Short mmCIF file of C-alpha atoms and ligand atoms in Angstrom, two decimals:
data_model
loop_
_atom_site.label_atom_id
_atom_site.label_comp_id
_atom_site.label_asym_id
_atom_site.label_seq_id
_atom_site.Cartn_x
_atom_site.Cartn_y
_atom_site.Cartn_z
CA MET A 1200 3.76 -2.71 32.30
CA ILE A 1201 1.38 -2.90 29.36
CA GLU A 1202 2.74 -1.31 26.17
CA THR A 1203 0.64 1.54 24.77
CA TYR A 1204 1.00 2.36 21.09
CA SER A 1205 0.13 5.82 19.86
CA ILE A 1206 -1.27 5.70 16.35
CA ALA A 1207 -1.86 8.72 14.13
CA ALA A 1208 -5.02 8.12 12.11
CA ILE A 1209 -5.36 10.10 8.88
CA PRO A 1210 -8.59 8.98 7.18
CA ALA A 1211 -8.47 11.81 4.57
CA ASP A 1212 -10.74 11.52 1.51
CA GLY A 1213 -13.55 9.54 -0.09
CA ILE A 1214 -13.97 6.07 1.43
CA GLY A 1215 -10.87 6.70 3.59
CA PRO A 1216 -12.92 7.80 6.64
CA GLU A 1217 -15.31 4.83 6.20
CA VAL A 1218 -12.60 2.17 6.14
CA ILE A 1219 -10.36 3.79 8.75
CA ALA A 1220 -13.30 4.01 11.19
CA ALA A 1221 -13.83 0.27 10.66
CA GLY A 1222 -10.11 -0.38 11.13
CA VAL A 1223 -9.98 1.62 14.38
CA GLU A 1224 -12.92 -0.40 15.77
CA VAL A 1225 -11.25 -3.69 14.89
CA LEU A 1226 -7.84 -2.67 16.27
CA SER A 1227 -9.43 -1.49 19.51
CA ALA A 1228 -11.31 -4.79 19.82
CA ILE A 1229 -8.12 -6.81 19.31
CA ALA A 1230 -6.28 -4.81 21.98
CA GLU A 1231 -9.20 -5.14 24.39
CA THR A 1232 -9.65 -8.87 23.80
CA LEU A 1233 -5.99 -9.73 24.24
CA GLY A 1234 -5.40 -7.24 27.04
CA THR A 1235 -1.64 -7.43 26.47
CA PHE A 1236 -1.25 -3.95 24.92
CA LYS A 1237 -3.21 -0.74 24.39
CA ILE A 1238 -3.72 1.48 21.37
CA GLU A 1239 -4.35 5.22 21.52
CA PHE A 1240 -5.47 6.95 18.35
CA THR A 1241 -4.92 10.60 17.49
CA HIS A 1242 -7.07 11.73 14.58
CA PHE A 1243 -5.72 14.18 12.04
CA ASP A 1244 -8.20 15.90 9.73
CA TRP A 1245 -5.66 16.31 6.92
CA SER A 1246 -7.63 15.94 3.71
CA SER A 1247 -8.65 17.58 0.47
CA ASP A 1248 -11.40 19.44 2.37
CA THR A 1249 -8.78 20.86 4.70
CA TYR A 1250 -6.69 21.83 1.69
CA LYS A 1251 -9.63 23.63 0.11
CA LYS A 1252 -10.19 25.58 3.34
CA THR A 1253 -6.60 26.34 4.32
CA GLY A 1254 -4.49 25.84 1.20
CA LYS A 1255 -2.50 23.13 2.96
CA TYR A 1256 -2.89 19.39 3.42
CA ILE A 1257 -0.40 19.32 6.27
CA PRO A 1258 -0.39 22.37 8.56
CA ASP A 1259 2.86 24.00 9.65
CA GLY A 1260 4.58 21.76 12.17
CA GLY A 1261 2.35 18.85 11.19
CA LEU A 1262 5.20 16.44 10.44
CA VAL A 1263 6.74 17.12 13.85
CA GLN A 1264 3.41 16.08 15.42
CA LEU A 1265 3.26 13.00 13.24
CA LYS A 1266 6.76 11.87 14.16
CA LYS A 1267 5.72 11.57 17.81
CA HIS A 1268 3.58 8.51 17.02
CA ASP A 1269 4.54 4.85 16.80
CA ALA A 1270 2.80 4.38 13.45
CA ILE A 1271 0.46 6.10 11.00
CA PHE A 1272 -2.84 4.57 9.87
CA PHE A 1273 -3.80 6.22 6.59
CA GLY A 1274 -7.00 6.05 4.49
CA ALA A 1275 -6.77 7.49 0.98
CA VAL A 1276 -6.22 10.86 -0.59
CA GLY A 1277 -7.69 12.18 -3.82
CA ALA A 1278 -10.54 14.59 -4.48
CA PRO A 1279 -13.33 13.73 -6.92
CA GLU A 1280 -11.53 15.07 -9.96
CA ARG A 1281 -13.14 14.04 -13.22
CA HIS A 1282 -11.29 11.05 -14.50
CA SER A 1283 -12.70 10.42 -17.92
CA ILE A 1284 -11.05 12.16 -20.86
CA VAL A 1285 -14.53 12.85 -22.23
CA ASP A 1286 -15.53 14.65 -19.04
CA MET A 1287 -12.29 16.61 -19.03
CA ARG A 1288 -12.92 17.82 -22.56
CA ALA A 1289 -16.55 18.75 -21.95
CA ASP A 1290 -16.00 20.82 -18.85
CA ALA A 1291 -12.90 22.20 -17.23
CA ARG A 1292 -14.35 21.83 -13.72
CA VAL A 1293 -11.72 20.13 -11.71
CA ASP A 1294 -11.54 19.59 -7.99
CA VAL A 1295 -8.09 19.30 -6.42
CA PRO A 1296 -5.95 17.71 -9.17
CA ASP A 1297 -4.52 14.30 -8.25
CA HIS A 1298 -0.90 15.40 -8.49
CA ILE A 1299 -1.58 18.13 -5.92
CA SER A 1300 -3.36 15.79 -3.48
CA LEU A 1301 -0.86 12.94 -3.78
CA TRP A 1302 2.18 15.19 -3.36
CA GLY A 1303 0.40 17.34 -0.77
CA LEU A 1304 -0.35 14.52 1.63
CA ARG A 1305 0.77 10.95 0.92
CA LEU A 1306 4.14 11.64 -0.66
CA ALA A 1307 4.64 14.58 1.71
CA ILE A 1308 4.67 12.01 4.51
CA CYS A 1309 6.45 9.04 2.85
CA GLN A 1310 9.40 11.00 1.55
CA PRO A 1311 10.46 13.15 4.55
CA LEU A 1312 9.87 10.21 6.90
CA GLN A 1313 12.14 8.08 4.72
CA GLN A 1314 9.61 5.30 4.37
CA TYR A 1315 11.67 3.88 1.56
CA ALA A 1316 10.32 0.35 1.49
CA ASN A 1317 6.74 -0.15 0.45
CA VAL A 1318 5.59 -3.68 1.16
CA ARG A 1319 2.54 -5.20 -0.50
CA PRO A 1320 1.60 -8.76 0.41
CA THR A 1321 -0.91 -10.47 -1.87
CA ARG A 1322 -2.63 -13.81 -1.53
CA ILE A 1323 -6.01 -15.30 -2.21
CA LEU A 1324 -8.04 -15.25 0.99
CA PRO A 1325 -10.49 -18.07 1.80
CA GLY A 1326 -13.82 -17.73 0.04
CA ILE A 1327 -12.38 -15.44 -2.62
CA THR A 1328 -11.94 -16.58 -6.19
CA SER A 1329 -9.18 -15.31 -8.42
CA PRO A 1330 -10.27 -14.14 -11.88
CA LEU A 1331 -7.48 -16.43 -13.15
CA ARG A 1332 -8.90 -19.73 -14.36
CA ASN A 1333 -7.54 -22.71 -12.39
CA CYS A 1334 -5.63 -20.50 -9.92
CA LYS A 1335 -5.68 -22.15 -6.50
CA PRO A 1336 -4.97 -20.16 -3.33
CA GLN A 1337 -1.56 -21.79 -2.92
CA ASP A 1338 -0.60 -20.64 -6.46
CA LEU A 1339 -0.64 -16.97 -5.59
CA ASP A 1340 1.23 -15.90 -2.49
CA TRP A 1341 3.48 -12.94 -3.16
CA VAL A 1342 5.13 -10.02 -1.42
CA ILE A 1343 5.87 -7.05 -3.64
CA VAL A 1344 8.58 -4.69 -2.35
CA ARG A 1345 8.27 -1.29 -3.95
CA GLU A 1346 10.99 1.36 -3.94
CA ASN A 1347 9.23 4.24 -2.21
CA SER A 1348 11.56 7.22 -2.11
CA GLU A 1349 13.03 7.92 -5.54
CA GLY A 1350 12.89 6.45 -9.05
CA GLU A 1351 10.13 7.76 -11.26
CA TYR A 1352 8.45 9.55 -8.32
CA ALA A 1353 11.50 11.55 -7.28
CA GLY A 1354 9.64 14.73 -8.10
CA GLN A 1355 12.31 16.11 -10.42
CA GLY A 1356 11.43 17.67 -13.73
CA GLY A 1357 9.69 20.76 -14.96
CA ARG A 1358 7.54 22.50 -17.51
CA SER A 1359 8.51 25.35 -19.75
CA HIS A 1360 6.93 27.34 -22.59
CA ARG A 1361 3.51 26.78 -21.04
CA GLY A 1362 0.68 26.98 -23.54
CA CYS A 1363 2.98 27.22 -26.55
CA ALA A 1364 2.99 24.64 -29.29
CA TRP A 1365 6.54 23.76 -28.18
CA GLU A 1366 5.59 23.40 -24.51
CA THR A 1367 8.02 21.00 -22.88
CA ALA A 1368 7.68 18.79 -19.81
CA THR A 1369 10.26 16.50 -18.27
CA GLU A 1370 9.84 13.86 -15.58
CA LEU A 1371 13.20 12.70 -14.38
CA ALA A 1372 13.63 9.26 -12.86
CA VAL A 1373 16.34 9.31 -10.19
CA PHE A 1374 18.24 6.20 -9.11
CA THR A 1375 20.98 6.41 -6.51
CA ARG A 1376 23.36 3.68 -5.38
CA HIS A 1377 22.37 4.45 -1.79
CA GLY A 1378 18.64 4.28 -2.52
CA ILE A 1379 18.85 1.04 -4.49
CA THR A 1380 21.23 -0.66 -2.06
CA ARG A 1381 19.08 -0.09 1.03
CA LEU A 1382 15.94 -1.21 -0.82
CA MET A 1383 17.57 -4.34 -2.27
CA ARG A 1384 18.88 -5.32 1.17
CA PHE A 1385 15.36 -4.99 2.52
CA ALA A 1386 13.94 -7.04 -0.38
CA PHE A 1387 16.51 -9.83 0.06
CA GLU A 1388 15.83 -9.88 3.82
CA THR A 1389 12.10 -10.15 3.10
CA ALA A 1390 12.67 -13.00 0.64
CA ARG A 1391 14.95 -14.78 3.13
CA GLN A 1392 12.22 -14.78 5.78
CA ARG A 1393 9.80 -16.57 3.49
CA PRO A 1394 9.88 -20.35 2.96
CA ARG A 1395 10.74 -20.26 -0.75
CA LYS A 1396 13.64 -17.78 -0.44
CA LEU A 1397 13.09 -16.55 -3.99
CA LEU A 1398 13.43 -12.94 -5.14
CA THR A 1399 12.43 -11.70 -8.58
CA VAL A 1400 14.06 -8.41 -9.56
CA VAL A 1401 11.87 -6.45 -11.97
CA THR A 1402 13.66 -4.13 -14.38
CA LYS A 1403 13.53 -2.43 -17.75
CA SER A 1404 17.25 -2.23 -18.36
CA ASN A 1405 16.97 -3.17 -22.02
CA ALA A 1406 15.34 0.16 -22.87
CA GLN A 1407 16.35 2.36 -19.94
CA ARG A 1408 20.08 2.07 -20.10
CA ASN A 1409 21.22 4.18 -17.15
CA GLY A 1410 19.12 4.09 -14.00
CA MET A 1411 17.78 0.61 -14.64
CA VAL A 1412 21.24 -0.76 -15.39
CA LEU A 1413 22.48 0.61 -12.05
CA TRP A 1414 19.42 -1.00 -10.47
CA ASP A 1415 20.39 -4.41 -11.92
CA GLU A 1416 24.05 -4.01 -10.96
CA VAL A 1417 23.28 -3.12 -7.35
CA ALA A 1418 20.77 -6.00 -7.14
CA ALA A 1419 23.51 -8.39 -8.24
CA GLU A 1420 26.00 -6.92 -5.75
CA VAL A 1421 23.60 -7.05 -2.81
CA GLY A 1422 22.58 -10.57 -3.88
CA LYS A 1423 26.10 -11.75 -3.02
CA GLU A 1424 25.32 -11.00 0.65
CA PHE A 1425 22.38 -13.43 0.45
CA PRO A 1426 23.69 -16.66 -1.10
CA ASP A 1427 20.74 -18.58 0.37
CA VAL A 1428 18.21 -16.52 -1.62
CA ALA A 1429 17.55 -17.53 -5.24
CA VAL A 1430 17.26 -14.53 -7.60
CA ASP A 1431 15.86 -14.08 -11.04
CA LYS A 1432 15.35 -11.03 -13.22
CA MET A 1433 12.30 -10.04 -15.25
CA LEU A 1434 11.63 -7.19 -17.65
CA VAL A 1435 8.52 -5.42 -16.37
CA ASP A 1436 6.44 -6.06 -19.48
CA ALA A 1437 7.16 -9.79 -19.42
CA MET A 1438 6.50 -9.74 -15.68
CA THR A 1439 2.80 -8.95 -16.25
CA VAL A 1440 2.55 -12.07 -18.42
CA ARG A 1441 4.30 -14.25 -15.84
CA MET A 1442 2.04 -12.97 -13.06
CA VAL A 1443 -1.00 -14.03 -15.06
CA GLN A 1444 0.30 -17.26 -16.58
CA LYS A 1445 2.62 -18.68 -13.93
CA PRO A 1446 1.66 -17.08 -10.62
CA ASP A 1447 3.09 -20.05 -8.71
CA SER A 1448 6.58 -19.32 -10.10
CA LEU A 1449 6.80 -16.09 -8.06
CA ASP A 1450 7.29 -15.33 -4.38
CA THR A 1451 9.01 -12.07 -3.36
CA ILE A 1452 9.19 -9.35 -6.01
CA VAL A 1453 11.21 -6.13 -5.97
CA ALA A 1454 10.49 -3.30 -8.39
CA THR A 1455 10.83 0.45 -8.85
CA ASN A 1456 8.36 2.99 -7.54
CA LEU A 1457 6.33 3.14 -10.77
CA HIS A 1458 6.68 -0.48 -11.87
CA ALA A 1459 5.65 -1.84 -8.49
CA ASP A 1460 2.77 0.63 -8.26
CA ILE A 1461 1.31 -0.86 -11.43
CA LEU A 1462 2.23 -4.49 -10.73
CA SER A 1463 0.69 -4.38 -7.27
CA ASP A 1464 -2.68 -3.22 -8.63
CA LEU A 1465 -2.53 -6.16 -11.04
CA ALA A 1466 -1.58 -8.44 -8.15
CA ALA A 1467 -4.54 -7.19 -6.09
CA ALA A 1468 -6.95 -7.76 -8.97
CA LEU A 1469 -5.57 -11.27 -9.54
CA ALA A 1470 -6.11 -12.02 -5.85
CA GLY A 1471 -9.75 -10.97 -6.10
CA SER A 1472 -10.14 -7.21 -5.56
CA ILE A 1473 -8.29 -3.98 -4.96
CA GLY A 1474 -10.57 -3.78 -1.91
CA ILE A 1475 -8.54 -6.38 -0.01
CA ALA A 1476 -4.96 -5.27 -0.68
CA PRO A 1477 -2.80 -3.76 2.10
CA THR A 1478 0.38 -1.65 2.06
CA ALA A 1479 3.07 -0.80 4.55
CA ASN A 1480 5.29 2.22 3.93
CA LEU A 1481 8.24 1.30 6.09
CA ASP A 1482 11.24 3.11 7.43
CA PRO A 1483 13.24 -0.06 8.10
CA THR A 1484 15.71 1.93 10.25
CA ARG A 1485 12.78 2.71 12.61
CA GLN A 1486 14.02 6.27 13.01
CA HIS A 1487 10.61 7.52 11.88
CA PRO A 1488 7.13 6.04 12.21
CA SER A 1489 6.00 3.86 9.34
CA MET A 1490 2.69 4.37 7.55
CA PHE A 1491 0.09 1.70 6.86
CA GLU A 1492 -2.72 2.10 4.31
CA PRO A 1493 -4.95 0.12 2.00
CA ILE A 1494 -3.63 0.14 -1.59
CA HIS A 1495 -6.85 1.54 -2.99
CA GLY A 1496 -7.67 5.21 -3.47
CA SER A 1497 -10.57 7.36 -2.38
CA ALA A 1498 -13.10 5.57 -4.64
CA PHE A 1499 -15.55 8.42 -5.08
CA ASP A 1500 -17.83 6.21 -7.16
CA ILE A 1501 -18.85 4.36 -3.98
CA THR A 1502 -18.18 6.98 -1.27
CA GLY A 1503 -21.03 7.37 1.21
CA GLN A 1504 -22.82 4.23 0.03
CA GLY A 1505 -21.57 2.15 2.95
CA ILE A 1506 -20.26 -0.61 0.68
CA ALA A 1507 -16.50 0.04 0.75
CA ASN A 1508 -14.62 -3.18 1.40
CA PRO A 1509 -12.86 -2.75 4.76
CA VAL A 1510 -10.75 -5.92 4.34
CA ALA A 1511 -7.77 -4.05 2.82
CA THR A 1512 -7.77 -1.82 5.90
CA PHE A 1513 -8.06 -4.79 8.30
CA TRP A 1514 -5.17 -6.55 6.57
CA THR A 1515 -3.27 -3.24 6.72
CA ALA A 1516 -3.98 -3.09 10.46
CA ALA A 1517 -2.58 -6.62 10.82
CA GLU A 1518 0.60 -5.52 9.01
CA MET A 1519 0.85 -2.57 11.40
CA LEU A 1520 0.51 -4.80 14.46
CA ALA A 1521 3.21 -7.12 13.13
CA TRP A 1522 5.55 -4.16 12.55
CA LEU A 1523 4.90 -2.91 16.09
CA GLY A 1524 5.94 -6.34 17.38
CA GLU A 1525 2.46 -7.64 18.22
CA ALA A 1526 2.70 -10.87 16.22
CA GLU A 1527 -0.03 -12.67 18.14
CA ALA A 1528 -2.51 -9.83 17.64
CA SER A 1529 -1.61 -9.63 13.97
CA THR A 1530 -2.24 -13.35 13.46
CA LEU A 1531 -5.51 -13.16 15.38
CA LEU A 1532 -6.71 -10.29 13.22
CA MET A 1533 -5.82 -12.11 9.98
CA ASN A 1534 -7.50 -15.29 11.24
CA SER A 1535 -10.69 -13.30 11.75
CA VAL A 1536 -10.41 -11.76 8.27
CA GLU A 1537 -10.04 -15.27 6.83
CA ASN A 1538 -13.00 -16.56 8.86
CA ILE A 1539 -15.27 -13.75 7.72
CA CYS A 1540 -14.27 -14.00 4.05
CA GLY A 1541 -14.54 -17.79 4.25
CA ARG A 1542 -18.10 -17.44 5.54
CA GLY A 1543 -18.99 -15.27 2.53
CA ILE A 1544 -19.55 -12.07 4.51
CA VAL A 1545 -18.13 -9.86 1.76
CA THR A 1546 -18.93 -6.56 0.06
CA PRO A 1547 -20.21 -6.18 -3.54
CA ASP A 1548 -16.71 -5.82 -5.07
CA LEU A 1549 -16.23 -9.48 -4.10
CA GLY A 1550 -19.68 -10.48 -5.29
CA GLY A 1551 -21.31 -10.29 -1.86
CA THR A 1552 -24.14 -8.23 -0.41
CA ALA A 1553 -22.60 -7.25 2.95
CA THR A 1554 -22.05 -3.59 3.83
CA THR A 1555 -18.91 -2.13 5.41
CA LYS A 1556 -20.76 -2.20 8.74
CA ASP A 1557 -21.85 -5.86 8.32
CA VAL A 1558 -18.28 -6.98 7.65
CA THR A 1559 -16.98 -4.93 10.56
CA ALA A 1560 -19.64 -6.24 12.96
CA ALA A 1561 -18.86 -9.83 11.94
CA MET A 1562 -15.16 -9.15 12.52
CA LEU A 1563 -15.82 -7.73 15.98
CA ASP A 1564 -17.89 -10.79 16.92
CA ASP A 1565 -15.23 -13.13 15.60
CA ILE A 1566 -12.47 -11.34 17.49
CA LYS A 1567 -14.45 -11.32 20.71
CA GLY A 1568 -15.33 -14.99 20.22
CA VAL A 1569 -19.08 -14.44 19.93
CA PRO A 1570 -20.58 -17.62 18.44
CA GLU A 1571 -21.40 -17.49 14.75
CA LYS A 1572 -25.02 -16.52 14.06
CA THR A 1573 -26.97 -19.17 12.22
CA GLY A 1574 -28.62 -18.35 8.94
CA GLN A 1575 -26.10 -15.65 8.06
P1 NAI U 305 -9.54 3.75 -6.50
O1 NAI U 305 -8.74 2.69 -5.83
O2 NAI U 305 -10.04 4.85 -5.65
O3 NAI U 305 -10.78 3.07 -7.24
C1 NAI U 305 -10.64 2.14 -8.31
C2 NAI U 305 -11.91 1.25 -8.37
O4 NAI U 305 -11.84 0.30 -7.30
C3 NAI U 305 -13.20 2.02 -8.18
O5 NAI U 305 -14.20 1.46 -9.00
C4 NAI U 305 -13.54 1.80 -6.72
O6 NAI U 305 -14.90 1.83 -6.43
C5 NAI U 305 -12.96 0.41 -6.45
N1 NAI U 305 -12.52 0.30 -5.05
C6 NAI U 305 -11.41 0.86 -4.51
N2 NAI U 305 -11.34 0.57 -3.20
C7 NAI U 305 -12.41 -0.18 -2.90
C8 NAI U 305 -12.90 -0.78 -1.72
N3 NAI U 305 -12.25 -0.66 -0.54
N4 NAI U 305 -14.06 -1.46 -1.78
C9 NAI U 305 -14.71 -1.61 -2.92
N5 NAI U 305 -14.30 -1.07 -4.10
C10 NAI U 305 -13.18 -0.37 -4.08
O7 NAI U 305 -8.63 4.32 -7.68
P2 NAI U 305 -8.86 5.56 -8.69
O8 NAI U 305 -10.31 5.63 -9.09
O9 NAI U 305 -7.84 5.43 -9.72
O10 NAI U 305 -8.49 6.84 -7.84
C11 NAI U 305 -9.44 7.63 -7.10
C12 NAI U 305 -8.67 8.70 -6.35
O11 NAI U 305 -7.85 8.07 -5.35
C13 NAI U 305 -7.73 9.52 -7.20
O12 NAI U 305 -7.81 10.84 -6.73
C14 NAI U 305 -6.36 8.92 -6.95
O13 NAI U 305 -5.32 9.84 -7.11
C15 NAI U 305 -6.51 8.52 -5.50
N6 NAI U 305 -5.62 7.44 -5.08
C16 NAI U 305 -5.05 7.55 -3.85
C17 NAI U 305 -4.28 6.56 -3.35
C18 NAI U 305 -3.73 6.72 -1.97
O14 NAI U 305 -4.17 7.54 -1.21
N7 NAI U 305 -2.76 5.94 -1.56
C19 NAI U 305 -4.00 5.34 -4.10
C20 NAI U 305 -4.69 5.27 -5.36
C21 NAI U 305 -5.47 6.30 -5.84
MG1 MG U 306 -1.34 2.65 -7.11
#
């Protein structure tokens, strides 16, 4: 019997609906071409618009509905809040603040579904040039494993004496032995499956002498279970320098929620554009569905212009297929992405002139084996 996967699609805000629509088309084409599995999509309209209408991003019982699916295909969340400090000073008009949207939708899914490992592969695709001088594609091939359930984004802290001169705000970073152990095991496993078997543990234990020291200690303990994996340790500030100056010295990288959030944006930029970078929010125990999304946000500066780069979403879709066990389909999809990028059919963020629709149409042709058009 042919396997049918049920995928919950949550396009949400900004360019999210544009890139998820492209991703759904490509995934459907892959399934149809191979004929070895089927994909059924259920669309959820959870977004900042829904929040503005109903006061909720996720309706009552929403997570129960979500859990019934094999995986979640997510766009981006974030309303067009004014970002510049100048704008914020000139006018207090604010849409849904970012901390409300992020906690209302993305983190409200990742945390209860225990998607504790966030995986972010980065490499330089054919036809794409790194902004790093002399950086060849083989020099930058990384997987960043981000702690995705606690750390700096644990959600603990508070504000008191609001509006007073002595107003106080705390943001507590939470590190638990359980949380670090399960994440380190996942990171070592990931490193072990890659040819170089090298894991770099990112830390800041010189300045942060409690949580980050536990982080280092647990990394060392778990490392004993993986004698075949080489480990090194980097302070997060020095890590940014190493990523830029010696990209070929890195392979698999594990870092906290906040550190990896920042490092992976840098990684995406070094590989060419934030518009190509994928993410998988995994529950490695497979008790709950995992969630797959491009790294980028809702990009209101280009929303509706039809120029959003769909490659991050296609790569994300390939990661989703691999997680579902469809390795052949995943490879096929990535081969098509590489063909299209290699032929220079890219959006303006990569220096091209193609639209989201052009890139998607070229992908569909490539997947279906339609011969390349001349003069393109
Ligand atoms: P952003 O990723 O939305 O945009 C940063 C820059 O990259 C913009 O100039 C944008 O045009 C460009 N860009 C992003 N994706 C692109 C694509 N696919 N193709 C071409 N160009 C692309 O980050 P920003 O501006 O910091 O955040 C905007 C909103 O998105 C905020 O509300 C933020 O909270 C939210 N956000 C949501 C995320 C999520 O849902 N996982 C992740 C990051 C930000
Ligand atoms: Mg980020």
